[in-house]
C-alpha cells in the first residue's frame, strides 16, 4: 500500500449528537514497531461509543479530551484480517483472522486500524464469521462483575437483554453460578436460550419482591438501585452496576463501603482487556459464549446505528459491517 492510500472512516471533532459524525476519506495508518495493521470487516456501535460521542458523564472528558475529543474515529470492537506487520511482530501473519478491543484509542469505525500486537486481540475461532466475532465490549464490561462469582453461587442479572446483560448470563453460567435473569416480556425466550436457570419478566412482576436472596445482584442496564434491591442481597452479597445510579448513588456508596473495608456496592471498571479477549476466544471456541446480535448497518449508515443504540432498546449487539 502506498503512503498516500486513503480509506473510509467515520470521523467527528466535536462532542454531541450522532449528527456530528460523518463519513470521510482519511489516510490509511501505518503500523509502528510492535503494532499490526488490520483490515476491519466488522465493528459495533455500543454504549461506550455513544457515551464517548456525547462526553457523558462529563468527567469522562478527563480521559477522552477536555474541550474536544482526542480521538477522531470511534469504534471499540473489531473483527478483521491482519493486513501488515510493524517491526518486531512475530505473533501474527498477514491474513490471520482476529478480533478484539481498542478501548483506549477507539478507531474501528474505519476500514483500517493499527493496534498493538500484544494488545486486546486474539484469533477468531474456526467457523465464526467476522460479523459474529464483534462480541468483546459488552462481555468485557460484564466480566468485571461476573469474574467475582464462584461455582455454586447465585446471582440475579437485571437487564439481561442488553450487550452487557446477555454476556453476563453466559459468563456467570460458564463460571458455574446459578443465574436468575430479569428481562422484559419480549426477551423471555432469549434469556432462557442463553442458559438462565430462572427468568423473571420485570413487566409482569416486581423482581425485588420475589422473596429470595442472592450472592450477587447485577444491574446490567442502569435502571435499578442498591436500595431497591436490598431485600435480594444475602448478608455478604455484592450489588454491582453498570451505571452511576440515581443521584450517583452507586458511586457514592462504593466510596462509602470502601472506607469501611467492604465492596458491597460496586461500579466495576473493566481491566486487563488483552487477557480477557484471549479468555473469551477460548470460551467461543468451546461453544460457551455466543454473541447476541440485534441488527447490522453498513459503515455508511453509522449515524443511524448511533441513533438506534441511543434508544436504549437494542437486544445485545449492533454491528457495523465494512465488507
Ligand atoms: N459510559 C460508558 O462508557 C458505558 C459503557 C458501557 C455500558 N454502559 C452502561 O451499561 C448499561 C448497559 O449497556 P448495554 O449496551 O448492555 O445496554 P443496551 O444494550 O442498550 O440495553 C438495552 C436493553 O435493556 C433493556 N431494558 C430497557 N429498559 C429496561 C428496564 N427498565 N429494565 C430492564 N431492562 C431494560 C431493553 O429491552 P426492554 O426495554 O425490552 O426490556 C434492551 O434490550 C447502559 O445503561 C450503559 O449506560 C456505559
Coordinates of C-alpha atoms and ligand atoms in Angstrom, one line a residue:
X1 CA 0.0 0.0 0.0
X2 CA 1.4 3.5 -0.9
X3 CA 1.9 6.2 1.7
X4 CA -0.9 8.2 0.0
X5 CA -3.5 5.5 0.2
X6 CA -6.8 6.5 1.8
X7 CA -9.6 4.7 3.5
X8 CA -13.2 5.3 4.6
X9 CA -13.7 6.3 8.2
X10 CA -16.5 7.8 10.3
X11 CA -15.0 10.9 11.9
X12 CA -16.0 13.6 14.4
X13 CA -14.2 16.5 16.0
X14 CA -16.9 17.8 18.5
X15 CA -18.8 16.1 21.3
X16 CA -22.5 15.9 20.8
X17 CA -25.3 14.0 18.9
X18 CA -24.8 11.4 16.2
X19 CA -25.2 14.1 13.5
X20 CA -21.6 15.2 14.5
X21 CA -20.4 12.0 12.8
X22 CA -19.6 12.0 9.1
X23 CA -18.1 9.6 6.5
X24 CA -14.6 10.8 5.3
X25 CA -11.6 9.7 3.3
X26 CA -8.6 9.7 5.6
X27 CA -5.0 8.4 5.2
X28 CA -4.5 4.6 5.9
X29 CA -2.4 4.4 9.1
X30 CA 1.0 2.7 9.1
X31 CA 1.9 0.3 11.8
X32 CA 4.6 1.3 14.2
X33 CA 7.0 -1.1 15.8
X34 CA 5.1 -3.7 17.8
X35 CA 1.8 -2.9 16.0
X36 CA -0.2 -4.7 13.4
X37 CA -2.5 -3.0 10.8
X38 CA -5.8 -4.8 10.5
X39 CA -8.4 -4.6 7.7
X40 CA -11.6 -4.1 9.7
X41 CA -14.5 -6.3 8.4
X42 CA -16.9 -5.7 11.3
X43 CA -17.3 -3.4 14.3
X44 CA -20.1 -2.4 16.7
X45 CA -21.8 0.7 18.0
X46 CA -22.1 0.2 21.7
X47 CA -22.8 2.3 24.8
X48 CA -19.1 3.2 25.2
X49 CA -19.2 4.7 21.7
X50 CA -22.4 6.6 22.3
X51 CA -21.3 7.9 25.7
X52 CA -17.9 9.0 24.3
X53 CA -19.5 10.8 21.4
X54 CA -21.7 12.7 23.9
X55 CA -18.9 13.0 26.5
X56 CA -21.2 11.5 29.1
X57 CA -20.7 11.5 32.0
X58 CA -18.9 14.9 31.9
X59 CA -15.9 13.7 33.9
X60 CA -15.1 11.1 31.2
X61 CA -13.6 14.1 29.3
X62 CA -10.5 13.8 31.6
X63 CA -9.7 10.7 29.5
X64 CA -11.2 11.5 26.1
X65 CA -10.3 15.2 25.8
X66 CA -11.4 18.2 27.9
X67 CA -12.9 20.5 25.3
X68 CA -12.6 18.4 22.1
X69 CA -12.2 14.7 21.6
X70 CA -8.6 13.4 21.4
X71 CA -9.7 10.6 19.0
X72 CA -11.5 11.3 15.7
X73 CA -12.9 7.9 15.0
X74 CA -14.9 5.8 17.4
X75 CA -15.4 2.0 17.4
X76 CA -14.0 -0.3 20.2
X77 CA -14.9 -3.7 18.9
X78 CA -13.2 -5.1 15.7
X79 CA -13.2 -8.3 13.7
X80 CA -10.7 -8.2 11.0
X81 CA -7.8 -9.7 8.9
X82 CA -4.2 -8.9 9.7
X83 CA -3.1 -6.7 6.8
X84 CA 0.5 -5.5 7.7
X85 CA 3.0 -6.0 10.4
X86 CA 5.1 -3.4 12.2
X87 CA 8.8 -4.1 13.1
X88 CA 9.3 -6.9 15.6
X89 CA 5.9 -8.5 15.3
X90 CA 6.1 -12.3 15.2
X91 CA 2.8 -13.4 16.8
X92 CA 0.6 -12.7 13.7
X93 CA 0.9 -13.1 9.9
X94 CA -0.9 -11.2 7.2
X95 CA -4.3 -12.9 6.5
X96 CA -4.8 -14.1 10.1
X97 CA -8.5 -13.6 11.2
X98 CA -8.5 -11.7 14.5
X99 CA -11.0 -10.0 16.8
X100 CA -10.5 -7.7 19.8
X101 CA -10.9 -4.4 21.5
X102 CA -9.4 -0.9 21.1
X103 CA -10.7 0.6 24.4
X104 CA -8.3 3.5 24.7
X105 CA -7.8 4.9 21.2
X106 CA -11.0 3.5 19.6
X107 CA -10.8 3.8 15.7
X108 CA -12.6 0.7 14.5
X109 CA -15.3 2.6 12.5
X110 CA -12.8 2.6 9.7
X111 CA -11.5 0.3 7.0
X112 CA -8.1 0.0 8.6
X113 CA -6.8 0.3 12.2
X114 CA -3.4 -0.2 13.8
X115 CA -3.3 -2.0 17.2
X116 CA -0.6 -3.3 19.4
X117 CA 0.2 -7.0 18.6
X118 CA 0.4 -7.6 22.3
X119 CA -2.9 -5.8 23.0
X120 CA -6.5 -7.0 23.3
X121 CA -6.5 -9.2 20.2
X122 CA -7.0 -12.9 19.6
X123 CA -7.7 -15.3 16.7
X124 CA -11.3 -15.8 15.7
X125 CA -12.2 -19.4 16.4
X126 CA -12.9 -21.5 13.3
X127 CA -16.4 -21.4 11.9
X128 CA -17.2 -17.9 13.3
X129 CA -17.8 -15.1 10.8
X130 CA -16.4 -11.6 11.2
X131 CA -19.8 -10.2 12.0
X132 CA -20.3 -12.9 14.7
X133 CA -16.9 -12.1 16.4
X134 CA -17.5 -8.5 17.5
X135 CA -18.6 -9.6 20.9
X136 CA -15.9 -8.1 23.1
X137 CA -17.1 -4.8 24.6
X138 CA -20.2 -5.9 26.4
X139 CA -18.6 -9.1 27.5
X140 CA -15.6 -7.2 28.9
X141 CA -17.8 -5.0 31.0
X142 CA -19.9 -8.0 32.1
X143 CA -16.8 -9.9 33.1
X144 CA -15.7 -7.2 35.5
X145 CA -18.7 -8.2 37.6
X146 CA -19.1 -12.0 36.8
X147 CA -15.5 -12.8 37.5
X148 CA -16.3 -12.3 41.2
X149 CA -18.7 -15.3 41.1
X150 CA -17.6 -18.7 42.3
X151 CA -19.1 -22.0 41.2
X152 CA -22.4 -22.7 43.1
X153 CA -23.1 -19.1 44.0
X154 CA -26.3 -17.5 43.0
X155 CA -26.8 -14.3 41.0
X156 CA -29.6 -12.1 39.7
X157 CA -28.9 -10.2 36.5
X158 CA -31.3 -7.3 35.9
X159 CA -31.4 -6.2 32.3
X160 CA -30.2 -9.4 30.8
X161 CA -31.1 -8.5 27.2
X162 CA -28.5 -5.7 26.5
X163 CA -25.0 -6.3 25.3
X164 CA -23.7 -6.5 28.9
X165 CA -26.6 -8.4 30.3
X166 CA -26.6 -11.1 27.6
X167 CA -22.9 -11.6 28.1
X168 CA -23.2 -11.6 31.9
X169 CA -25.7 -14.5 31.8
X170 CA -23.3 -16.6 29.7
X171 CA -20.2 -15.7 31.7
X172 CA -21.9 -16.4 35.0
X173 CA -23.1 -19.8 33.7
X174 CA -19.6 -20.5 32.5
X175 CA -18.3 -19.7 36.0
X176 CA -20.7 -22.3 37.4
X177 CA -23.1 -19.9 39.0
X178 CA -26.9 -20.2 39.3
X179 CA -28.4 -17.4 37.3
X180 CA -31.8 -15.6 37.6
X181 CA -32.3 -13.3 34.6
X182 CA -34.7 -10.3 34.7
X183 CA -35.9 -9.1 31.3
X184 CA -38.9 -7.7 29.6
X185 CA -41.6 -9.9 28.1
X186 CA -40.1 -9.8 24.5
X187 CA -36.8 -11.2 25.8
X188 CA -38.0 -14.2 28.0
X189 CA -37.1 -16.8 25.3
X190 CA -33.7 -15.2 24.8
X191 CA -32.8 -15.3 28.4
X192 CA -33.8 -19.0 28.6
X193 CA -31.8 -19.8 25.4
X194 CA -28.7 -18.1 27.0
X195 CA -28.9 -20.6 29.8
X196 CA -30.5 -18.7 32.7
X197 CA -31.9 -21.1 35.3
X198 CA -34.8 -18.9 36.0
X199 CA -36.3 -16.0 34.1
X200 CA -38.4 -13.2 35.5
X201 CA -40.5 -10.7 33.5
X202 CA -40.0 -7.3 35.0
X203 CA -43.1 -6.0 33.2
X204 CA -45.3 -8.6 34.9
X205 CA -43.7 -9.0 38.3
X206 CA -41.8 -6.8 40.9
X207 CA -38.5 -8.7 40.8
X208 CA -37.4 -7.0 44.0
X209 CA -40.2 -8.8 45.9
X210 CA -39.6 -12.4 44.9
X211 CA -38.6 -13.3 48.5
X212 CA -35.2 -14.8 47.5
X213 CA -31.7 -13.7 48.2
X214 CA -28.6 -13.9 46.1
X215 CA -24.8 -13.7 46.4
X216 CA -24.6 -11.1 43.7
X217 CA -27.1 -8.8 42.1
X218 CA -26.0 -7.1 38.9
X219 CA -27.9 -4.2 37.5
X220 CA -26.7 -4.6 33.9
X221 CA -28.7 -1.8 32.4
X222 CA -28.6 1.0 35.0
X223 CA -32.3 1.0 35.8
X224 CA -32.5 0.0 39.4
X225 CA -30.5 0.8 42.6
X226 CA -28.9 -1.0 45.5
X227 CA -31.6 0.5 47.7
X228 CA -34.4 -1.0 45.6
X229 CA -32.6 -4.4 45.5
X230 CA -31.7 -4.5 49.2
X231 CA -34.1 -7.4 50.0
X232 CA -32.4 -9.5 47.3
X233 CA -29.0 -9.4 48.9
X234 CA -27.6 -12.1 51.2
X235 CA -25.6 -10.9 54.2
X236 CA -22.2 -10.6 52.4
X237 CA -23.6 -10.2 48.9
X238 CA -22.4 -7.7 46.3
X239 CA -24.5 -5.2 44.3
X240 CA -22.8 -4.3 41.1
X241 CA -24.0 -1.9 38.4
X242 CA -23.0 -0.6 35.0
X243 CA -24.2 3.0 35.7
X244 CA -23.8 5.7 38.3
X245 CA -27.4 5.1 39.7
X246 CA -30.0 7.6 40.9
X247 CA -28.2 10.7 42.3
X248 CA -24.8 8.9 41.6
X249 CA -25.7 6.7 44.5
X250 CA -23.7 3.7 43.2
X251 CA -20.5 5.9 43.0
X252 CA -21.1 7.4 46.4
X253 CA -22.0 4.1 48.1
X254 CA -19.0 2.4 46.5
X255 CA -16.7 5.0 48.0
X256 CA -18.5 4.8 51.4
X257 CA -18.3 1.0 51.6
X258 CA -14.6 1.1 50.6
X259 CA -14.0 3.3 53.6
X260 CA -15.5 0.7 55.8
X261 CA -13.4 -2.1 54.1
X262 CA -16.4 -3.6 52.2
X263 CA -17.1 -4.0 48.5
X264 CA -20.9 -4.4 48.9
X265 CA -21.8 -1.8 46.2
X266 CA -19.6 -1.7 43.2
X267 CA -19.3 0.1 39.8
X268 CA -16.7 -2.3 38.4
X269 CA -14.5 -0.9 35.8
X270 CA -13.2 -3.4 33.2
X271 CA -9.5 -4.2 33.3
X272 CA -6.9 -6.4 31.5
X273 CA -8.5 -6.3 28.1
X274 CA -5.7 -8.4 26.5
X275 CA -6.2 -11.3 29.0
X276 CA -9.9 -11.1 28.7
X277 CA -10.0 -11.2 24.9
X278 CA -7.8 -14.3 24.9
X279 CA -10.1 -16.0 27.5
X280 CA -13.2 -15.0 25.5
X281 CA -11.7 -16.6 22.4
X282 CA -11.3 -19.8 24.3
X283 CA -15.0 -19.7 25.6
X284 CA -16.2 -19.0 22.0
X285 CA -14.1 -21.9 20.6
X286 CA -15.6 -24.2 23.3
X287 CA -19.1 -23.1 22.5
X288 CA -19.6 -21.5 25.9
X289 CA -20.1 -18.0 24.6
X290 CA -22.1 -16.7 21.6
X291 CA -22.8 -13.1 20.6
X292 CA -26.5 -12.0 20.7
X293 CA -27.0 -9.7 17.6
X294 CA -29.7 -7.2 17.1
X295 CA -29.1 -5.8 13.6
X296 CA -26.3 -4.6 11.2
X297 CA -25.6 -1.4 9.5
X298 CA -23.1 -0.7 6.7
X299 CA -20.3 1.8 7.7
X300 CA -22.0 4.5 5.6
X301 CA -25.1 4.3 7.9
X302 CA -23.2 4.5 11.2
X303 CA -25.1 7.7 12.2
X304 CA -28.3 5.6 12.1
X305 CA -26.7 2.9 14.2
X306 CA -25.8 5.5 16.9
X307 CA -29.4 6.8 16.9
X308 CA -30.7 3.3 17.4
X309 CA -28.3 2.4 20.1
X310 CA -29.1 5.6 21.9
X311 CA -32.8 4.5 22.2
X312 CA -31.7 2.0 24.9
X313 CA -33.8 -0.6 23.2
X314 CA -31.3 -2.8 21.4
X315 CA -31.1 -6.5 22.1
X316 CA -27.4 -7.4 22.5
X317 CA -25.1 -6.1 19.9
X318 CA -25.5 -3.7 17.0
X319 CA -23.0 -4.5 14.2
X320 CA -21.2 -2.2 11.7
X321 CA -20.2 -4.1 8.6
X322 CA -17.3 -3.0 6.4
X323 CA -17.2 -5.6 3.7
Ligands
LIG1 N1 -20.5 5.1 30.0 C1 -20.0 4.1 29.3 O1 -18.9 4.2 28.7 C2 -20.7 2.8 29.3 C3 -20.2 1.8 28.6 C4 -20.9 0.6 28.5 C5 -22.1 0.5 29.2 N2 -22.6 1.5 29.9 C6 -23.9 1.3 30.6 O2 -24.2 0.0 30.6 C7 -25.6 -0.2 30.5 C8 -25.9 -1.4 29.7 O3 -25.3 -1.3 28.4 P1 -25.8 -2.2 27.2 O4 -25.1 -1.9 26.0 O5 -25.8 -3.6 27.7 O6 -27.3 -1.8 27.2 P2 -28.3 -1.9 26.0 O7 -27.9 -3.0 25.1 O8 -28.5 -0.5 25.4 O9 -29.6 -2.3 26.8 C9 -30.8 -2.3 26.2 C10 -31.7 -3.4 26.8 O10 -32.1 -3.1 28.1 C11 -33.5 -3.5 28.2 N3 -34.2 -2.5 29.1 C12 -34.5 -1.3 28.9 N4 -35.2 -0.8 29.9 C13 -35.1 -1.7 30.9 C14 -35.6 -1.8 32.2 N5 -36.2 -0.8 32.8 N6 -35.4 -2.9 32.9 C15 -34.7 -4.0 32.3 N7 -34.3 -4.0 31.1 C16 -34.5 -2.9 30.3 C17 -34.0 -3.3 26.8 O11 -35.1 -4.2 26.5 P3 -36.6 -3.9 27.0 O12 -36.8 -2.4 27.0 O13 -37.5 -4.6 26.1 O14 -36.6 -4.5 28.4 C18 -32.8 -3.6 25.9 O15 -32.8 -5.0 25.4 C19 -26.2 1.1 29.9 O16 -27.1 1.6 30.9 C20 -25.0 2.0 29.7 O17 -25.2 3.3 30.2 C21 -22.0 2.6 30.0

